[in-house]
Coordinates of C-alpha atoms in Angstrom, one line a residue:
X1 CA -70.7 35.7 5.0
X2 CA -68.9 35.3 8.2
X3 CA -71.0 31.9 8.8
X4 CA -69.8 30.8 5.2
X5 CA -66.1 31.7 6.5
X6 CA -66.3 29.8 9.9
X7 CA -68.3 26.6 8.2
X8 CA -65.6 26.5 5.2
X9 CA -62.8 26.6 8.2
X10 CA -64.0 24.2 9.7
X11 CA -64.4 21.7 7.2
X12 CA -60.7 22.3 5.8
X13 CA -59.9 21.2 9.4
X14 CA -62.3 18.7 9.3
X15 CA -60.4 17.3 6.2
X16 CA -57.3 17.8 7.2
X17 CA -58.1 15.7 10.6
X18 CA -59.3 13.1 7.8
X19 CA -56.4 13.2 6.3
X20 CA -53.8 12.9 9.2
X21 CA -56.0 10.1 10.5
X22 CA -56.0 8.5 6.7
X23 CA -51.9 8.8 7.1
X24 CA -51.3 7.2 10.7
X25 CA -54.2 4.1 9.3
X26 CA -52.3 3.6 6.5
X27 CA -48.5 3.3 9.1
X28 CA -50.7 1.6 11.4
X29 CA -51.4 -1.3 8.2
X30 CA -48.3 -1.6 6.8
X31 CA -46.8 -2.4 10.2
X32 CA -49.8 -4.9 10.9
X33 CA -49.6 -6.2 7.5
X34 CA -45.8 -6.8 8.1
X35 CA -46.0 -8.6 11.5
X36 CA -48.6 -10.9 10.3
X37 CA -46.0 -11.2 7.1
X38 CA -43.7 -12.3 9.7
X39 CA -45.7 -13.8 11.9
X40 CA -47.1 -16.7 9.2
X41 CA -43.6 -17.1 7.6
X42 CA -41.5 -17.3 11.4
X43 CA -40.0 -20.5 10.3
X44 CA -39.2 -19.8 7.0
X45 CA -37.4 -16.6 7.9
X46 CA -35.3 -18.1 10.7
X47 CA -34.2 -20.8 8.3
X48 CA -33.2 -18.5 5.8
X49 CA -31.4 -16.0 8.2
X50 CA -29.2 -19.4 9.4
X51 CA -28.5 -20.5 6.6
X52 CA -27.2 -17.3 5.1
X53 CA -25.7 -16.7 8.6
X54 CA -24.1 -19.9 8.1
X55 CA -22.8 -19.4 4.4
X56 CA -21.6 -16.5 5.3
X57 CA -19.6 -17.5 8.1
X58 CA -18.1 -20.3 5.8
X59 CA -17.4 -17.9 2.7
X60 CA -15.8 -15.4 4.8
X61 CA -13.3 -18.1 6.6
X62 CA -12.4 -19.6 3.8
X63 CA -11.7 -16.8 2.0
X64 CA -8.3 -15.8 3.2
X65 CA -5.6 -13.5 1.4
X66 CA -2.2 -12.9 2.7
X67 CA 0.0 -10.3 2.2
X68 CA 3.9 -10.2 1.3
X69 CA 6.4 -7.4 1.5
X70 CA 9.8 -6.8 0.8
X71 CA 11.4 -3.1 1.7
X72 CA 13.5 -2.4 -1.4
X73 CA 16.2 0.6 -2.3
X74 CA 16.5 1.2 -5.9
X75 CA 20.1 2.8 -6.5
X76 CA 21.3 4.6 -9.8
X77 CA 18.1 7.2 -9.6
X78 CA 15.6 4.2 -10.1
X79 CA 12.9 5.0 -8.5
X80 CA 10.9 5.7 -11.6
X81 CA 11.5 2.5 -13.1
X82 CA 11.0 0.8 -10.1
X83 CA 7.4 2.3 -10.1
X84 CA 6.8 1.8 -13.4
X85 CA 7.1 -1.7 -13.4
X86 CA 5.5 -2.6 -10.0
X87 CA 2.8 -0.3 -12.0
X88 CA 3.1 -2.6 -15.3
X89 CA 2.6 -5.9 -13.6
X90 CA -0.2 -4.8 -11.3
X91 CA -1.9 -3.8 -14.8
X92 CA -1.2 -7.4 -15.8
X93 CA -2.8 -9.1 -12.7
X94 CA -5.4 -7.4 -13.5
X95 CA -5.8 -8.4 -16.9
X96 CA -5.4 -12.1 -15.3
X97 CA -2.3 -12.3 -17.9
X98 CA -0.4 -15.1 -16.4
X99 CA 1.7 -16.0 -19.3
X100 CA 3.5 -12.6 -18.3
X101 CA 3.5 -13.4 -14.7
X102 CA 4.8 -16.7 -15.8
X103 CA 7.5 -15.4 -18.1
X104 CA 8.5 -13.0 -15.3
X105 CA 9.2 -16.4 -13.0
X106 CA 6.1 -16.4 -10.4
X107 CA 4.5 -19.9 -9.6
X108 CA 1.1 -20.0 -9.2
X109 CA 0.4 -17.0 -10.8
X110 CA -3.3 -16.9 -10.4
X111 CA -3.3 -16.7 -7.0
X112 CA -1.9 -13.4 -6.9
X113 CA -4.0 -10.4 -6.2
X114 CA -2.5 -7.0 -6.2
X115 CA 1.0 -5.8 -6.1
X116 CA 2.1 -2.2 -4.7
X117 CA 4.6 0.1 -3.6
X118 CA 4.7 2.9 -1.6
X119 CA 7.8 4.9 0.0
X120 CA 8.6 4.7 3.5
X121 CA 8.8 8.1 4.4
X122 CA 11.5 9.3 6.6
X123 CA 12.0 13.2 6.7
X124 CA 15.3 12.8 7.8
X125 CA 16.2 10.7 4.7
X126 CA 14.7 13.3 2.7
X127 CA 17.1 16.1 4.0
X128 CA 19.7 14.3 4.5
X129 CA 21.0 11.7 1.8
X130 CA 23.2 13.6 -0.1
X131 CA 25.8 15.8 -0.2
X132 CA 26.1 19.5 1.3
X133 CA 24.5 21.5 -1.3
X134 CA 22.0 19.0 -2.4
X135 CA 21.0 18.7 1.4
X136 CA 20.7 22.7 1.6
X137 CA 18.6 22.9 -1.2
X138 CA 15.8 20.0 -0.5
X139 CA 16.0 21.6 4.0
X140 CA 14.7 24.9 1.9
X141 CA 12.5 23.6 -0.5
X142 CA 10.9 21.6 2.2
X143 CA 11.1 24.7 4.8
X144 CA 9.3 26.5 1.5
X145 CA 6.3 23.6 1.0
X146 CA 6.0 23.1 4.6
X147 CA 5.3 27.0 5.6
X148 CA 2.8 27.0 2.6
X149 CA 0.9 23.6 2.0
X150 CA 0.2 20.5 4.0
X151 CA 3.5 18.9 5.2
X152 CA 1.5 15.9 5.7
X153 CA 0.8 15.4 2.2
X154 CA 3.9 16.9 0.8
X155 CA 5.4 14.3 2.3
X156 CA 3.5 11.3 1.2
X157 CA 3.2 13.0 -2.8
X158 CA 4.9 10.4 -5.3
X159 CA 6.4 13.4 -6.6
X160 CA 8.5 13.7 -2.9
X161 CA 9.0 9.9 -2.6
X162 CA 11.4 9.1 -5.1
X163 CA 14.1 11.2 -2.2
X164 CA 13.3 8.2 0.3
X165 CA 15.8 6.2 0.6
X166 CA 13.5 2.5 1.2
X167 CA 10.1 1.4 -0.6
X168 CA 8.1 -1.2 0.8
X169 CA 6.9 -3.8 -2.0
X170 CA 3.5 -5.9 -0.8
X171 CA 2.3 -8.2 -2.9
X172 CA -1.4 -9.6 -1.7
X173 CA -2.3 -13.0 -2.5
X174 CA -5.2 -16.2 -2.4
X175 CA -2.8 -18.5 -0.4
X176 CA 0.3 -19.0 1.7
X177 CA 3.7 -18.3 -0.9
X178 CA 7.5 -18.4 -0.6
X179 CA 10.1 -16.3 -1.1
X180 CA 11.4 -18.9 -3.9
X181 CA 7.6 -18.3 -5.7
X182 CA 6.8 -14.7 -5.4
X183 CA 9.8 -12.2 -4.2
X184 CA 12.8 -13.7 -6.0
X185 CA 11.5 -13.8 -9.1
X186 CA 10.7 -10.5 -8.7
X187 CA 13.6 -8.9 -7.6
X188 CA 15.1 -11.2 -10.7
X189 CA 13.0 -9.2 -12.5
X190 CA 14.1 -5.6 -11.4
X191 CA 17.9 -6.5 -12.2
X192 CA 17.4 -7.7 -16.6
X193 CA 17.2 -3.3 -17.1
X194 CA 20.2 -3.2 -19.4
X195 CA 20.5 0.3 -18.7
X196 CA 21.0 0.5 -15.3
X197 CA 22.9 -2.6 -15.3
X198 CA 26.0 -0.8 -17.0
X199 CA 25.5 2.2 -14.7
X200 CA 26.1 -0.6 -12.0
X201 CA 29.2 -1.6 -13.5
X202 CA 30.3 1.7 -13.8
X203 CA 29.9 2.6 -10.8
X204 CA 31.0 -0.4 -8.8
X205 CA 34.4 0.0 -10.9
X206 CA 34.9 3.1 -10.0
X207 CA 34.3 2.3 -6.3
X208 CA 37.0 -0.3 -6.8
X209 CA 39.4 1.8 -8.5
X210 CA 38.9 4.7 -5.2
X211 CA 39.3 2.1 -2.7
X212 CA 42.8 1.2 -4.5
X213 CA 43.7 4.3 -4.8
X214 CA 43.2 5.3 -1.2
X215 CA 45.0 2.1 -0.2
X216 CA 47.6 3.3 -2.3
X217 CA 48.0 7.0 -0.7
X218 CA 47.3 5.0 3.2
X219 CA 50.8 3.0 2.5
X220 CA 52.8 6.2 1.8
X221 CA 51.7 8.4 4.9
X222 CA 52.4 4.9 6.7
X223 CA 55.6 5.5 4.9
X224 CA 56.1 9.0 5.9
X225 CA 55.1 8.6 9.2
X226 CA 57.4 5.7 10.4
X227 CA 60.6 7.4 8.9
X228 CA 59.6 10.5 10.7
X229 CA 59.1 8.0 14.1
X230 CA 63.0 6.9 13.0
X231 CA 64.6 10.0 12.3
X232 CA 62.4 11.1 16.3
X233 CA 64.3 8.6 17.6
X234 CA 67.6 9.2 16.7
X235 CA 67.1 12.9 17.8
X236 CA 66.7 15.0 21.1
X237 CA 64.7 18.0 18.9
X238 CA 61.5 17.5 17.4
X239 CA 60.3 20.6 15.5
X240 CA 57.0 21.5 16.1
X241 CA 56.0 22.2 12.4
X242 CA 57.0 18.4 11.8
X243 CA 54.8 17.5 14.3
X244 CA 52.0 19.1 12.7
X245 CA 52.5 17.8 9.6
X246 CA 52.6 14.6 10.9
X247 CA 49.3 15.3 12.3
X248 CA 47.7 16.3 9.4
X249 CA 48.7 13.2 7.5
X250 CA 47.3 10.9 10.4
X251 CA 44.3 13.1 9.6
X252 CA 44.3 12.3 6.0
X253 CA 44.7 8.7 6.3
X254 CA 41.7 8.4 8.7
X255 CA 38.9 9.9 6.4
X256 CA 41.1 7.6 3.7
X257 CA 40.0 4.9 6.0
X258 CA 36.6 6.0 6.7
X259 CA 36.2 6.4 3.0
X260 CA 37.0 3.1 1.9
X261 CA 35.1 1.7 4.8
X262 CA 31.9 3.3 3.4
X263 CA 32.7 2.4 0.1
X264 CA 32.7 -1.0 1.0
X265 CA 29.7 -0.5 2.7
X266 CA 28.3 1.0 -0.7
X267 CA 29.5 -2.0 -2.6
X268 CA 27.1 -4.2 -0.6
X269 CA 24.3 -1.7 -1.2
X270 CA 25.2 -1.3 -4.9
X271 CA 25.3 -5.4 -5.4
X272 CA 21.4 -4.7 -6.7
X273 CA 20.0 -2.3 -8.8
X274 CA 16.9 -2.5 -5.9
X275 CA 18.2 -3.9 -3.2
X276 CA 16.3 -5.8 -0.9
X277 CA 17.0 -5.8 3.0
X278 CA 14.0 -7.4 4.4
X279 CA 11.7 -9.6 3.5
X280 CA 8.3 -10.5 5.5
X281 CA 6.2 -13.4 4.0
X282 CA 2.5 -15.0 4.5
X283 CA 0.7 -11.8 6.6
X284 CA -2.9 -12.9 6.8
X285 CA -5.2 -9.7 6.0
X286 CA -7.2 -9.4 9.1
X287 CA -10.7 -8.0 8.4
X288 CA -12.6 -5.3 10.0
X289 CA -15.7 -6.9 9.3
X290 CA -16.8 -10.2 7.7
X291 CA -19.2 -9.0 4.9
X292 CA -20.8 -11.9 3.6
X293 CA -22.0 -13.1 7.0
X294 CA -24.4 -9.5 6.9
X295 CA -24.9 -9.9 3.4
X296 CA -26.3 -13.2 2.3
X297 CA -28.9 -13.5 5.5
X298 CA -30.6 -9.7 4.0
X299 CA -30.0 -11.4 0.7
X300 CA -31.9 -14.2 1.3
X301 CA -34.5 -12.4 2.8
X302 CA -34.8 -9.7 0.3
X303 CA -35.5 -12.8 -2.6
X304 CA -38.1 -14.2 -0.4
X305 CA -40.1 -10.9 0.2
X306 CA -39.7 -10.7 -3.6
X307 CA -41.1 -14.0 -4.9
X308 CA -43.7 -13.8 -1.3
X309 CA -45.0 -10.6 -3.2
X310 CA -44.7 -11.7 -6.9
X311 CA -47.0 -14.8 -5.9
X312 CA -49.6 -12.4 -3.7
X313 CA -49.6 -10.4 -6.4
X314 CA -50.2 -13.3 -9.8
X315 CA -52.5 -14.8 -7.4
X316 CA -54.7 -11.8 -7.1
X317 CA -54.6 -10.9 -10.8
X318 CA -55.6 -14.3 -11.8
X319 CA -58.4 -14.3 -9.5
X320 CA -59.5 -10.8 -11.2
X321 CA -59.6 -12.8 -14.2
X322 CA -61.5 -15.9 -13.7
X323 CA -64.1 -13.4 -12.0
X324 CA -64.4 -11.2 -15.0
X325 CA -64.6 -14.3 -17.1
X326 CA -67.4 -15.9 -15.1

């Protein structure tokens, strides 16, 4: 029994020796079977590997895009809309619908790409541009998300962009464009909301109407305070609480004058429903790496393996055939 144990051992080692052997053979063919592969086809495969080299190389310089952007503020809370349409017409390039493009005021329609937006966050913006309470509340909502989530991505979320004060617009296309072609009509586009047009009115008329006012209320401490610098002269006691009154209305009429300075500054800023304040054209897209230069030469090769084998593989079957038939 102990015989039949050792003898059956040893030819399940004996087998298994085969079988390892059988394995490496079979590596040990395919890789001689390859080399000679490459071997009898050298020339082919170096013409095929320059030419897609080549091709490549040509396809990937003559394909160029550029990119355009314009950094936009949308005033009147129109972040939304502004959004929503760069959203809309990125659906219609897509679609290739260029009689919307077209409508909208674009030449050369088809040569754009892509169009998107994306804020350009600032967290001091975020905090800070609007008034007292409004700035107290978004400092502890952001002190809340910030102890509790990832401030990184709180930050970017569309849902915390619309508080950025600037957007970037880029608009990616085949070929060199102007600003006449691609960013005017854009902008064009962005001002026909009716909605937000009378909100503009609104609120440039009521801009107007403070900046009169405060005029108005300047000219009487003007008033006040040059028959006070009369009466001064004329006498050898000034009174202390005139003094101070005096003070406070030189007070007053300063942030009167800082106010309407900054309204006139908002008036500029209003003159848009999104306003643009810089505009950088014709960016060629640099790539990381040139794709169909890597591409086409194992393309090429891949197709010839493929018809090298098809032909092996009809000629063998056909020459099982004409045997059996003889």
């Amino acid at each position: 029994m102990e015989n039949q144990q050792i003898n059956s051992d040893e030819i399940s080692l004996s087998q298994l020796g085969d079988k390892i052997k059988g394995f490496f053979g079979s590596i040990n063919d395919v890789f001689f079977n390859s080399l000679q592969f490459v071997v009898r086809n050298i020339i082919i495969l170096i013409i095929l590997l320059v030419a897609g080299i080549g091709l490549g190389t040509y396809l990937d310089v003559e394909h160029k895009t550029y990119n355009h952007k314009v950094i936009v503020m949308p005033n009147f809370n129109s972040v939304n809309y502004l959004y929503q349409e760069v959203e809309r017409i990125n659906a219609k390039i897509k679609e290739d619908d260029t009689n919307f493009l077209t409508q909208i005021g674009f030449k050369n329609p088809e040569n754009i790409e892509k169009i998107e937006i994306a804020a350009i966050v600032d967290i001091y913006e975020f905090i800070d541009n609007e008034g007292p309470a409004e700035n107290d509340s978004k400092f502890q909502l952001f002190k809340l998300i910030s102890e509790n989530g990832d401030m990184e991505k709180m930050l970017e979320d569309n849902t915390t962009s619309k508080y950025y004060k600037n957007h970037v617009i880029t608009i990616t296309t085949k070929d060199k464009a102007t600003q006449e072609g691609i960013i005017d009509p854009l902008l064009k586009h962005f001002e026909s909301n009716t909605y937000f047009k009378k909100i503009q009115n609104t609120s440039l008329s009521n801009l107007d109407k403070l900046i009169v006012q405060n005029d108005s209320i300047i000219k009487q401490i003007d008033g006040v305070v040059k028959e006070y610098s009369s009466g001064a002269k004329s006498s050898n006691m000034v009174f202390l609480t005139e003094n101070t009154q005096v003070n406070e209305l030189l007070n007053i009429k300063h942030s009167l004058v800082e106010a309407n300075i900054y309204s006139n500054i908002q008036k500029i800023d209003l003159s848009k429903i999104v306003k643009e304040n810089t505009v950088l054209l014709n960016i060629k897209v640099s790539k990381l790496a040139s794709t169909n230069k890597v591409i086409l030469p194992l393309l090429f090769l891949f197709l010839f393996v493929c018809i090298y084998n098809f032909r092996k593989y009809y000629k063998k079957e056909k020459a099982k055939r004409a045997a059996a038939i003889a």
